[in-house]
GROMACS .gro file of C-alpha atoms in nm:
model
   74
    1MET     CA    1  10.168  10.288  14.819
    2GLY     CA    2  10.448  10.523  14.712
    3VAL     CA    3  10.520  10.305  14.408
    4GLY     CA    4  10.167  10.356  14.281
    5LEU     CA    5  10.193  10.731  14.325
    6ARG     CA    6  10.530  10.732  14.149
    7ALA     CA    7  10.383  10.531  13.862
    8THR     CA    8  10.120  10.800  13.802
    9THR     CA    9  10.388  11.064  13.739
   10LEU     CA   10  10.590  10.871  13.479
   11GLU     CA   11  10.609  10.996  13.123
   12ALA     CA   12  10.484  10.836  12.801
   13PRO     CA   13  10.660  10.503  12.739
   14TYR     CA   14  10.637  10.396  13.104
   15ARG     CA   15  10.297  10.542  13.189
   16LEU     CA   16  10.149  10.360  13.490
   17SER     CA   17  10.431  10.102  13.499
   18ALA     CA   18  10.464   9.952  13.847
   19ARG     CA   19  10.815   9.829  13.765
   20GLU     CA   20  10.939  10.177  13.670
   21GLY     CA   21  10.765  10.325  13.974
   22PHE     CA   22  10.947  10.073  14.192
   23LEU     CA   23  11.281  10.153  14.027
   24HIS     CA   24  11.227  10.526  14.083
   25SER     CA   25  11.138  10.459  14.447
   26VAL     CA   26  11.452  10.249  14.501
   27ALA     CA   27  11.666  10.514  14.332
   28ASP     CA   28  11.523  10.787  14.557
   29PRO     CA   29  11.451  10.649  14.906
   30ARG     CA   30  11.403  10.997  15.054
   31GLY     CA   31  11.131  11.066  14.799
   32ALA     CA   32  10.969  10.732  14.881
   33LEU     CA   33  10.961  10.830  15.249
   34LEU     CA   34  10.809  11.167  15.161
   35LEU     CA   35  10.536  10.996  14.960
   36ALA     CA   36  10.471  10.750  15.242
   37ALA     CA   37  10.435  11.046  15.480
   38ALA     CA   38  10.192  11.213  15.238
   39VAL     CA   39   9.981  10.897  15.219
   40LEU     CA   40   9.986  10.858  15.597
   41LEU     CA   41   9.881  11.220  15.644
   42SER     CA   42   9.596  11.179  15.395
   43VAL     CA   43   9.477  10.865  15.577
   44VAL     CA   44   9.479  11.053  15.908
   45LEU     CA   45   9.289  11.344  15.754
   46ALA     CA   46   9.033  11.111  15.596
   47TRP     CA   47   8.986  10.935  15.928
   48SER     CA   48   8.955  11.252  16.137
   49ILE     CA   49   8.761  11.468  15.889
   50PRO     CA   50   8.570  11.239  15.652
   51LEU     CA   51   8.433  11.533  15.452
   52LEU     CA   52   8.785  11.593  15.316
   53THR     CA   53   8.806  11.248  15.157
   54PRO     CA   54   8.702  11.358  14.803
   55LEU     CA   55   8.965  11.633  14.811
   56LEU     CA   56   9.264  11.416  14.910
   57PRO     CA   57   9.365  11.280  14.567
   58GLY     CA   58   9.465  11.632  14.458
   59PRO     CA   59   9.730  11.690  14.725
   60LEU     CA   60   9.855  11.333  14.680
   61ALA     CA   61   9.902  11.387  14.306
   62PHE     CA   62  10.076  11.717  14.379
   63ALA     CA   63  10.310  11.547  14.628
   64ALA     CA   64  10.394  11.271  14.380
   65THR     CA   65  10.468  11.524  14.107
   66VAL     CA   66  10.689  11.737  14.329
   67VAL     CA   67  10.882  11.434  14.457
   68GLU     CA   68  10.933  11.314  14.100
   69LEU     CA   69  11.055  11.658  13.988
   70ARG     CA   70  11.306  11.685  14.274
   71SER     CA   71  11.435  11.328  14.251
   72PRO     CA   72  11.773  11.256  14.090
   73ALA     CA   73  11.617  10.960  13.906
   74GLY     CA   74  11.349  11.177  13.741
   0.00000   0.00000   0.00000
């Protein structure tokens, strides 16, 4: 789940590469945990307040971008 989010934030030559997303996740385990927490929180919000479901991709993309910007691998 975090690998897919990481893959969406990669730049041009590796755009949407699952392998590079995995390598970034392994290089930054704290960031991978933060992304897993963001996904878990979005699942809980979607389950408890279903009307928020269309809005959840925005905060997930924001979380992935911020984790990628703060990571030593990025």
